[in-house]
Coordinates of C-alpha atoms in Angstrom, one line a residue:
M1 CA 100.2 62.9 0.8
S2 CA 99.0 63.3 4.5
S3 CA 95.9 65.1 5.7
I4 CA 98.2 68.1 6.8
G5 CA 99.6 68.4 3.5
D6 CA 96.4 68.4 1.8
D7 CA 95.2 71.3 4.2
E8 CA 98.4 73.2 3.3
L9 CA 98.1 72.6 -0.3
R10 CA 94.2 73.6 -0.2
R11 CA 95.2 76.8 2.0
R12 CA 97.8 77.8 -0.4
K13 CA 95.3 77.5 -3.4
L14 CA 92.6 79.4 -1.6
E15 CA 95.3 82.3 -0.7
E16 CA 96.2 82.1 -4.3
A17 CA 92.8 82.5 -5.7
L18 CA 92.1 85.3 -3.5
E19 CA 95.0 87.1 -4.4
V20 CA 94.5 86.8 -7.8
K21 CA 90.7 88.1 -7.3
S22 CA 92.2 90.9 -5.0
L23 CA 94.2 92.1 -7.9
R24 CA 91.6 91.8 -10.5
R25 CA 89.2 94.0 -8.6
I26 CA 92.2 96.7 -8.7
I27 CA 92.7 96.3 -12.4
S28 CA 88.8 96.2 -12.9
A29 CA 88.5 99.5 -10.8
Y30 CA 90.8 101.0 -13.4
L31 CA 89.0 99.6 -16.2
N32 CA 85.7 100.6 -14.9
Y33 CA 86.7 104.4 -15.0
P34 CA 85.4 105.4 -18.2
E35 CA 82.1 103.8 -17.6
A36 CA 81.8 105.5 -14.3
A37 CA 82.8 108.7 -15.8
E38 CA 80.2 108.4 -18.6
E39 CA 77.6 107.7 -16.0
D40 CA 78.4 110.9 -14.1
I41 CA 78.0 112.9 -17.5
R42 CA 74.8 111.2 -18.3
R43 CA 73.2 112.4 -14.8
Y44 CA 74.6 116.0 -15.5
E45 CA 72.7 115.9 -19.0
R46 CA 69.6 114.6 -17.2
C47 CA 69.6 117.3 -14.6
F48 CA 70.3 120.0 -17.5
R49 CA 67.3 118.6 -19.3
K50 CA 65.0 119.3 -16.4
L51 CA 66.0 122.9 -16.6
P52 CA 63.1 125.5 -17.8
L53 CA 63.6 126.5 -21.4
A54 CA 64.5 129.9 -20.3
H55 CA 67.3 128.5 -17.8
K56 CA 68.9 126.4 -20.7
A57 CA 69.1 129.3 -22.9
L58 CA 71.3 131.1 -20.2
L59 CA 73.4 128.0 -20.3
S60 CA 73.4 127.2 -23.8
H61 CA 77.2 126.3 -23.6
V62 CA 76.9 123.6 -20.9
P63 CA 75.9 120.9 -23.5
L64 CA 79.3 121.6 -25.3
K65 CA 81.0 121.3 -21.9
F66 CA 79.6 117.7 -21.6
Q67 CA 80.9 116.7 -24.8
K68 CA 84.3 118.2 -23.7
L69 CA 84.2 116.1 -20.6
R70 CA 83.8 113.1 -22.5
W71 CA 86.7 113.9 -24.7
C72 CA 89.0 114.6 -21.5
V73 CA 87.5 111.1 -20.2
S74 CA 88.8 109.4 -23.2
Q75 CA 92.2 110.9 -23.0
N76 CA 92.5 109.9 -19.1
S77 CA 91.1 106.2 -20.1
Y78 CA 93.8 105.8 -23.0
F79 CA 96.4 106.8 -20.3
I80 CA 95.0 104.0 -18.0
F81 CA 94.8 101.4 -20.5
E82 CA 98.4 102.1 -21.8
M83 CA 99.5 101.9 -18.3
L84 CA 97.6 98.4 -17.8
K85 CA 99.2 96.9 -20.7
A86 CA 102.5 98.0 -19.2
F87 CA 101.8 96.2 -16.0
D88 CA 103.8 92.9 -15.0
P89 CA 101.5 91.2 -12.6
P90 CA 103.4 89.7 -9.7
I91 CA 101.2 86.6 -9.6
D92 CA 99.6 84.3 -12.3
M93 CA 96.4 86.2 -13.4
S94 CA 95.3 82.9 -15.5
V95 CA 94.6 81.1 -11.9
G96 CA 90.8 80.6 -11.8
I97 CA 89.5 82.2 -8.6
D98 CA 86.8 79.3 -8.1
V99 CA 89.5 76.7 -7.1
S100 CA 87.2 74.9 -4.8
D101 CA 83.8 75.2 -3.2
D102 CA 85.3 76.5 -0.1
L103 CA 83.1 78.8 1.8
A104 CA 86.0 81.3 2.1
I105 CA 85.5 82.3 -1.5
K106 CA 81.7 81.6 -1.8
N107 CA 80.5 83.5 1.2
A108 CA 83.3 86.2 1.2
P109 CA 83.9 87.6 -2.3
F110 CA 86.3 90.3 -1.1
K111 CA 87.1 89.1 2.3
N112 CA 90.6 89.2 1.5
L113 CA 90.4 92.9 0.6
S114 CA 91.8 95.2 3.2
S115 CA 91.2 98.8 3.6
S116 CA 94.9 99.3 3.9
E117 CA 94.9 99.8 0.1
T118 CA 93.3 103.1 0.8
N119 CA 96.7 104.7 1.2
L120 CA 95.1 107.8 0.1
R121 CA 94.1 110.9 2.1
P122 CA 90.5 111.0 3.1
S123 CA 89.3 113.5 0.9
E124 CA 89.9 110.7 -1.7
S125 CA 87.6 107.7 -1.4
G126 CA 88.7 105.3 1.3
S127 CA 86.8 101.8 1.1
N128 CA 87.9 98.2 1.2
S129 CA 90.2 97.3 -1.5
A130 CA 92.7 94.5 -2.2
K131 CA 95.3 93.3 0.0
L132 CA 98.0 91.3 -1.8
H133 CA 100.2 89.3 0.3
N134 CA 103.0 89.2 -2.5
A135 CA 105.9 91.6 -2.3
K136 CA 108.2 92.3 -5.3
V137 CA 111.2 94.4 -5.3
H138 CA 111.5 96.2 -8.4
E139 CA 114.7 98.0 -9.4
L140 CA 115.0 101.6 -10.9
S141 CA 118.9 102.0 -11.8
S142 CA 121.2 103.4 -14.5
G143 CA 121.6 99.5 -14.7
D144 CA 122.2 96.6 -17.0
A145 CA 119.2 94.6 -15.8
G146 CA 120.2 91.7 -17.9
A147 CA 123.1 91.0 -15.9
Y148 CA 121.0 90.0 -12.8
E149 CA 118.1 87.7 -12.1
D150 CA 115.0 88.9 -10.2
P151 CA 113.4 86.4 -8.0
R152 CA 109.9 85.5 -8.5
P153 CA 107.4 87.4 -6.3
E154 CA 107.5 85.6 -2.8
T155 CA 105.3 86.2 0.4
I156 CA 106.1 89.2 2.3
N157 CA 106.8 87.4 5.7
K158 CA 109.8 85.7 3.9
E159 CA 113.3 87.1 3.4
K160 CA 113.5 89.9 1.1
K161 CA 117.0 90.4 -0.7
I162 CA 117.3 94.0 -1.9
Q163 CA 119.2 93.7 -5.5
S164 CA 120.4 96.3 -7.7
L165 CA 121.2 96.7 -11.5
S166 CA 124.1 97.9 -13.1
E167 CA 124.5 100.3 -16.1
N168 CA 121.8 100.4 -18.7
V169 CA 121.9 104.0 -20.1
G170 CA 118.4 105.6 -20.9
N171 CA 116.3 102.8 -19.3
C172 CA 114.7 103.5 -15.9
S173 CA 112.8 100.4 -14.3
V174 CA 111.1 99.9 -11.3
A175 CA 109.2 96.8 -12.8
S176 CA 110.6 93.7 -14.2
E177 CA 110.2 90.7 -16.3
P178 CA 110.0 87.4 -14.7
N179 CA 113.5 86.7 -15.5
G180 CA 114.8 90.0 -14.3
M181 CA 115.0 91.6 -17.6
V182 CA 113.9 95.3 -17.5
K183 CA 111.4 95.9 -20.3
S184 CA 112.0 98.9 -22.4
G185 CA 109.3 101.5 -22.6
D186 CA 107.4 101.1 -25.7
A187 CA 107.0 104.7 -27.3
S188 CA 103.3 104.3 -28.5
S189 CA 102.2 106.5 -31.5
C190 CA 98.6 106.5 -30.2
Q191 CA 97.7 109.9 -28.8
S192 CA 93.8 109.4 -28.5
I193 CA 91.2 107.0 -28.2
Q194 CA 87.7 106.9 -30.0
N195 CA 85.1 108.5 -27.9
S196 CA 83.7 105.5 -26.2
P197 CA 83.3 104.6 -22.6
S198 CA 84.7 101.1 -23.3
L199 CA 88.6 101.1 -22.7
F200 CA 88.6 98.1 -25.1
S201 CA 88.0 100.4 -28.1
A202 CA 91.5 102.0 -27.8
H203 CA 92.9 102.7 -31.2
C204 CA 96.2 103.9 -32.6
C205 CA 96.6 106.7 -35.0
D206 CA 96.8 104.6 -37.9
G207 CA 93.5 102.8 -37.0
H208 CA 94.7 99.5 -35.7
A209 CA 93.5 98.1 -32.4
S210 CA 95.8 98.4 -29.6
S211 CA 97.3 94.8 -28.0
S212 CA 96.7 94.0 -24.7
P213 CA 97.5 91.3 -22.4
D214 CA 95.3 88.1 -22.0
W215 CA 94.7 89.0 -18.4
L216 CA 92.8 92.3 -19.4
D217 CA 90.3 90.4 -21.1
P218 CA 86.8 91.8 -20.2
S219 CA 85.5 88.6 -19.2
L220 CA 88.1 88.3 -16.4
Q221 CA 87.1 91.8 -14.8
F222 CA 84.7 92.6 -11.9
H223 CA 81.9 95.2 -11.7
V224 CA 83.4 97.0 -8.9
P225 CA 81.7 99.4 -6.3
L226 CA 82.0 103.1 -7.5
V227 CA 84.2 103.9 -4.4
D228 CA 86.9 101.8 -5.9
V229 CA 86.7 103.9 -9.0
D230 CA 87.0 106.8 -6.6
K231 CA 90.2 105.6 -5.9
V232 CA 91.5 105.7 -9.4
R233 CA 90.5 109.2 -9.7
C234 CA 92.6 109.8 -6.8
I235 CA 95.5 108.1 -8.3
I236 CA 95.1 110.7 -11.2
R237 CA 95.1 113.4 -8.8
N238 CA 98.3 111.8 -7.2
I239 CA 100.0 111.8 -10.4
V240 CA 99.7 115.8 -10.3
R241 CA 101.5 116.0 -6.9
D242 CA 104.4 113.9 -8.0
W243 CA 105.0 114.0 -11.6
A244 CA 103.7 117.1 -12.9
A245 CA 104.7 121.0 -12.8
E246 CA 101.4 121.8 -11.2
G247 CA 102.5 119.6 -8.5
Q248 CA 105.7 121.5 -7.5
R249 CA 104.2 123.9 -5.0
E250 CA 103.2 120.8 -2.9
R251 CA 106.6 118.8 -3.4
D252 CA 108.4 122.3 -2.2
E253 CA 106.1 122.4 0.7
C254 CA 106.5 118.6 1.7
Y255 CA 109.5 117.2 -0.3
R256 CA 111.9 119.9 -0.4
P257 CA 112.4 120.4 3.7
I258 CA 113.0 116.5 3.7
L259 CA 115.8 116.6 1.1
K260 CA 117.4 119.7 2.8
E261 CA 117.5 117.8 5.8
L262 CA 119.0 114.7 4.4
D263 CA 121.5 116.9 2.9
R264 CA 122.4 118.5 6.1
L265 CA 122.6 115.2 7.9
F266 CA 124.6 113.5 5.5
P267 CA 126.9 116.2 4.2
H268 CA 129.9 113.7 2.9
R269 CA 128.2 111.1 1.0
S270 CA 130.2 108.8 -1.0
R271 CA 129.5 107.3 -4.4
D272 CA 131.4 104.2 -3.7
S273 CA 129.3 103.7 -0.3
P274 CA 126.3 105.9 -0.3
P275 CA 123.9 106.1 2.6
A276 CA 121.2 104.1 2.6
C277 CA 117.3 105.4 3.1
V278 CA 113.9 103.7 3.0
V279 CA 110.7 105.8 2.4
P280 CA 107.5 103.9 3.6
G281 CA 104.4 104.8 2.0
A282 CA 106.2 106.1 -1.1
G283 CA 103.2 106.5 -3.5
L284 CA 103.9 107.2 -6.8
G285 CA 107.7 107.1 -6.1
R286 CA 108.7 111.0 -6.7
L287 CA 110.1 111.5 -3.2
A288 CA 112.2 108.2 -3.3
L289 CA 113.6 109.4 -6.7
E290 CA 114.6 112.6 -5.5
I291 CA 116.6 111.0 -2.5
S292 CA 118.3 108.8 -5.1
C293 CA 119.2 111.6 -6.9
L294 CA 120.7 113.2 -3.7
G295 CA 123.2 110.5 -3.7
F296 CA 121.3 107.8 -1.6
I297 CA 120.7 104.1 -2.1
S298 CA 117.0 104.9 -1.8
Q299 CA 114.1 102.4 -1.5
G300 CA 110.5 103.1 -1.7
N301 CA 108.0 101.0 0.0
E302 CA 104.6 101.2 -1.1
F303 CA 101.4 98.8 -0.3
S304 CA 98.6 99.8 -2.6
Y305 CA 98.9 98.4 -6.0
Y306 CA 96.8 101.4 -7.3
M307 CA 100.0 103.5 -6.7
M308 CA 102.4 100.5 -7.6
I309 CA 100.8 99.8 -11.2
C310 CA 100.9 103.8 -12.0
S311 CA 104.6 104.5 -10.3
S312 CA 106.0 101.5 -12.3
F313 CA 104.6 102.8 -15.6
I314 CA 105.9 106.3 -15.2
L315 CA 109.1 105.1 -13.9
N316 CA 109.5 102.1 -16.4
H317 CA 108.0 103.5 -19.6
S318 CA 108.4 107.0 -19.5
Q319 CA 110.4 108.1 -22.7
I320 CA 110.5 111.7 -22.6
A321 CA 109.1 114.5 -20.2
E322 CA 105.7 115.5 -20.8
E323 CA 104.7 112.5 -22.6
W324 CA 101.2 112.1 -21.5
T325 CA 98.4 114.3 -21.1
I326 CA 95.8 113.7 -18.5
Y327 CA 92.6 115.8 -17.2
P328 CA 92.8 115.2 -13.2
W329 CA 90.4 117.9 -12.2
I330 CA 87.2 117.0 -14.4
H331 CA 85.5 114.7 -12.0
S332 CA 84.3 117.6 -9.6
N333 CA 82.0 120.5 -10.7
C334 CA 82.3 122.2 -7.2
N335 CA 84.7 125.3 -6.5
S336 CA 85.5 125.7 -10.1
L337 CA 86.5 129.4 -10.9
S338 CA 85.7 128.4 -14.7
D339 CA 85.3 125.5 -17.0
D340 CA 88.5 126.1 -18.4
D341 CA 90.3 125.5 -15.1
Q342 CA 88.1 122.5 -14.7
L343 CA 89.1 120.9 -18.2
R344 CA 92.6 122.1 -18.3
P345 CA 95.2 119.5 -19.3
I346 CA 98.2 118.5 -17.3
S347 CA 101.3 117.1 -19.0
I348 CA 103.2 114.3 -17.2
P349 CA 105.8 113.4 -16.2
D350 CA 107.5 116.8 -15.6
I351 CA 110.9 115.1 -15.8
H352 CA 112.3 112.0 -17.4
P353 CA 113.0 109.7 -14.6
A354 CA 115.9 107.8 -16.4
S355 CA 117.4 111.0 -16.9
A356 CA 117.1 112.6 -13.5
G357 CA 120.6 111.3 -12.2
I358 CA 119.5 108.5 -10.0
T359 CA 122.1 106.5 -7.6
E360 CA 122.6 102.8 -8.4
G361 CA 120.5 100.6 -6.1
F362 CA 117.1 102.9 -6.2
S363 CA 114.3 100.5 -5.9
M364 CA 110.5 100.2 -5.2
C365 CA 109.4 97.5 -3.0
G366 CA 106.0 96.2 -3.0
G367 CA 104.2 95.2 0.3
D368 CA 103.1 95.9 3.6
F369 CA 105.6 98.0 5.6
V370 CA 105.1 95.9 8.8
E371 CA 105.5 92.5 7.2
V372 CA 108.3 93.4 4.9
Y373 CA 110.4 95.3 7.3
S374 CA 109.9 93.0 10.3
D375 CA 112.2 90.6 8.6
P376 CA 115.3 90.1 10.7
S377 CA 117.6 90.8 7.4
Q378 CA 116.1 94.4 7.8
A379 CA 117.3 95.0 11.3
G380 CA 119.9 97.7 11.4
A381 CA 120.2 97.9 7.9
W382 CA 119.1 101.7 7.1
D383 CA 121.0 104.8 7.7
A384 CA 117.7 107.1 7.3
V385 CA 114.1 106.4 7.4
V386 CA 111.7 109.3 5.7
S387 CA 108.1 109.2 6.3
C388 CA 105.9 111.5 4.4
F389 CA 102.1 111.4 5.1
F390 CA 102.7 107.9 6.2
L391 CA 102.3 107.5 10.0
D392 CA 98.6 107.9 10.0
T393 CA 98.2 104.9 7.5
A394 CA 98.8 102.6 10.5
H395 CA 96.5 100.2 12.0
N396 CA 98.8 100.4 15.1
I397 CA 101.1 103.4 15.1
V398 CA 103.1 102.1 17.8
E399 CA 104.1 98.8 15.7
Y400 CA 105.2 101.3 12.9
I401 CA 107.5 103.3 15.2
E402 CA 108.7 100.1 16.5
I403 CA 109.7 98.9 13.4
I404 CA 111.2 102.2 12.1
S405 CA 113.5 102.0 15.1
K406 CA 114.5 98.3 14.6
I407 CA 115.7 98.8 10.8
L408 CA 117.5 101.8 11.7
K409 CA 121.6 101.7 12.4
D410 CA 122.6 103.0 16.0
G411 CA 122.8 106.7 15.4
G412 CA 120.5 106.7 12.1
V413 CA 117.9 109.3 11.5
W414 CA 114.2 109.3 11.2
I415 CA 112.8 112.2 9.2
N416 CA 109.0 112.5 9.4
L417 CA 106.4 115.1 7.7
G418 CA 102.8 114.5 7.8
P419 CA 99.3 114.9 10.0
L420 CA 97.6 112.5 12.1
L421 CA 94.5 111.8 10.1
Y422 CA 94.2 108.3 11.1
H423 CA 93.0 106.4 8.0
F424 CA 90.9 103.8 9.8
A425 CA 89.2 105.9 12.6
D426 CA 86.2 106.0 10.8
T427 CA 86.0 102.4 9.6
Y428 CA 83.1 100.4 10.6
S429 CA 82.9 96.9 9.6
Q430 CA 82.1 93.4 11.2
E431 CA 86.1 92.8 11.6
D432 CA 86.1 95.9 13.7
E433 CA 89.4 96.8 12.1
M434 CA 92.1 97.9 14.8
S435 CA 92.9 101.6 14.8
I436 CA 95.4 103.1 17.2
E437 CA 94.8 106.8 17.2
L438 CA 97.3 108.7 19.3
S439 CA 97.9 112.4 19.9
L440 CA 101.2 113.9 18.6
E441 CA 102.5 114.2 22.3
D442 CA 102.0 110.4 22.6
V443 CA 103.4 109.7 19.2
K444 CA 106.6 111.3 20.4
R445 CA 106.5 109.8 23.6
V446 CA 106.4 106.1 21.9
A447 CA 109.3 107.3 19.6
F448 CA 111.4 108.1 22.8
H449 CA 110.7 104.9 24.5
Y450 CA 112.0 103.1 21.3
G451 CA 115.1 104.9 21.6
F452 CA 114.8 108.1 19.7
E453 CA 116.0 111.5 20.5
M454 CA 114.5 114.6 19.0
E455 CA 117.0 116.6 17.2
K456 CA 114.7 119.2 15.2
E457 CA 110.9 119.7 15.4
S458 CA 108.7 122.5 13.5
T459 CA 105.3 122.5 11.9
V460 CA 104.9 122.7 7.8
A461 CA 101.4 124.1 6.5
T462 CA 100.7 122.1 3.1
T463 CA 97.8 120.7 1.1
Y464 CA 97.5 117.3 -0.6
T465 CA 96.4 116.6 -4.0
T466 CA 94.8 120.1 -4.0
N467 CA 93.7 121.5 -7.0
P468 CA 95.6 124.8 -6.8
R469 CA 92.8 126.7 -9.0
S470 CA 89.9 125.6 -6.8
M471 CA 88.0 128.0 -4.7
M472 CA 88.5 125.3 -1.4
Q473 CA 91.8 124.6 -0.1
N474 CA 92.3 122.1 2.8
R475 CA 95.6 122.7 4.5
Y476 CA 97.4 120.5 7.0
Y477 CA 99.7 121.7 9.4
A478 CA 101.9 118.8 9.4
A479 CA 104.3 117.6 12.2
F480 CA 108.1 117.8 10.8
W481 CA 110.9 116.4 12.8
T482 CA 114.1 114.7 12.8
M483 CA 114.9 112.2 15.4
R484 CA 118.0 110.2 15.7
K485 CA 118.3 106.6 17.3
K486 CA 120.4 106.8 20.3
Q487 CA 123.8 104.9 20.1
P488 CA 124.3 102.1 22.7
T489 CA 125.9 103.3 25.8
P490 CA 129.2 101.6 26.0
I491 CA 129.2 99.0 28.9
G492 CA 132.0 100.9 31.0
E493 CA 130.0 104.0 30.9
Q494 CA 126.8 102.1 31.7
A495 CA 128.3 100.6 34.7
A496 CA 129.5 103.8 36.0
E497 CA 126.3 105.4 35.7
N498 CA 124.6 102.5 37.3
S499 CA 127.3 103.0 40.0
T500 CA 126.6 106.5 40.5
A501 CA 122.9 106.1 40.5
H502 CA 123.4 103.4 43.4
D503 CA 125.5 105.9 45.4
L504 CA 122.8 108.4 45.1

């Protein structure tokens, strides 16, 4: 083999090892959740023990609250572990991460991790996490997945073929088996776990230990920074926003205006040839699903594997509405009206995704928006682009807008709702990550340059993953617009315009 071939093989092995390490770090963050939560509770207890006896007497109920917190953590941990067991990694997790002595691995243990994984609002921790270079298109449909083969994961700078699945009543899939077969959700009889900080102590009601994939073996996990675990807590709050009755107010504020606008713009949708809509930054998938239910071929795109792991579980494996109970507000003692408010349970999902009435062709595409949709096959492929709390996740917002224009058909529409709280504005690192931070006026000017015309514009006041019973409510005044990509001017008309301009 030539030296060039050896170098290429070596590079691929290094990339694969770094990707495995990146995904293991994300999984490790989930698995470290109970341990980190237990450490918080122990800190609360240490502080309480320092109180004078008279003060302890006034707060005699507080030790019981600490025990309740532990129980709530155990319930969240059980949900997380069941979610991880159902996850189908897009890469071979058995690959050793120390494939060579290359300094790229030795000297930069998380160099391949990008803070783009923090596709979360800044109120939620934002630190560097894993950037995975594998994109995988997952299908959610009323389809018979067994009739089609799903391609193995491929790098996101290669051609992505969007496939749909045919009829499969009662099954709702975003993740798929390597051979394309949809995995049916396994309704577990387990309702709780032992009071233990370790997820590996999960037990079912009959006392038998829950089985788990080999790649969840504790020996393969990392100890991760607490900021990574904070992202897990953020995901739990995002679940409320997208998949709980308590998140309905935020969905009404953010998603309903978008859905009404799509309904207005595409009044004569055909089941035989439905319009196609892509939702970059789809998060946990609820907006993309609602658009599908409206009669569109809808594709959600999400970069964060924190998000993708969770959305896949909810969409694939939910058997009934309100199947799971989580406790999303337990990790902050600030601004609580009462302990009961802080410890209240939230049932998820509020609907059964498979029974929601989706349109055939609904899918979730994992990968970086820029890399996936820069592919030539995506040019002019979409009737609509919906971006909700997405634009400010860009390193280069101009590039986002350019790609949105390219993937839209002539006359296609771009509906956007969100603030401009740029995610990388306060990122300080040796790499000096790019962050282009434009005003709203400049954002619109760039959009006009790339062929957009403003049709409708307003401001929407809303919150993001906010505890509705908290004493503190951070509100965004989000830009909400509909822009249309201009049709090309016919050659005859353009010649006439040029002639008129010349005469003038």
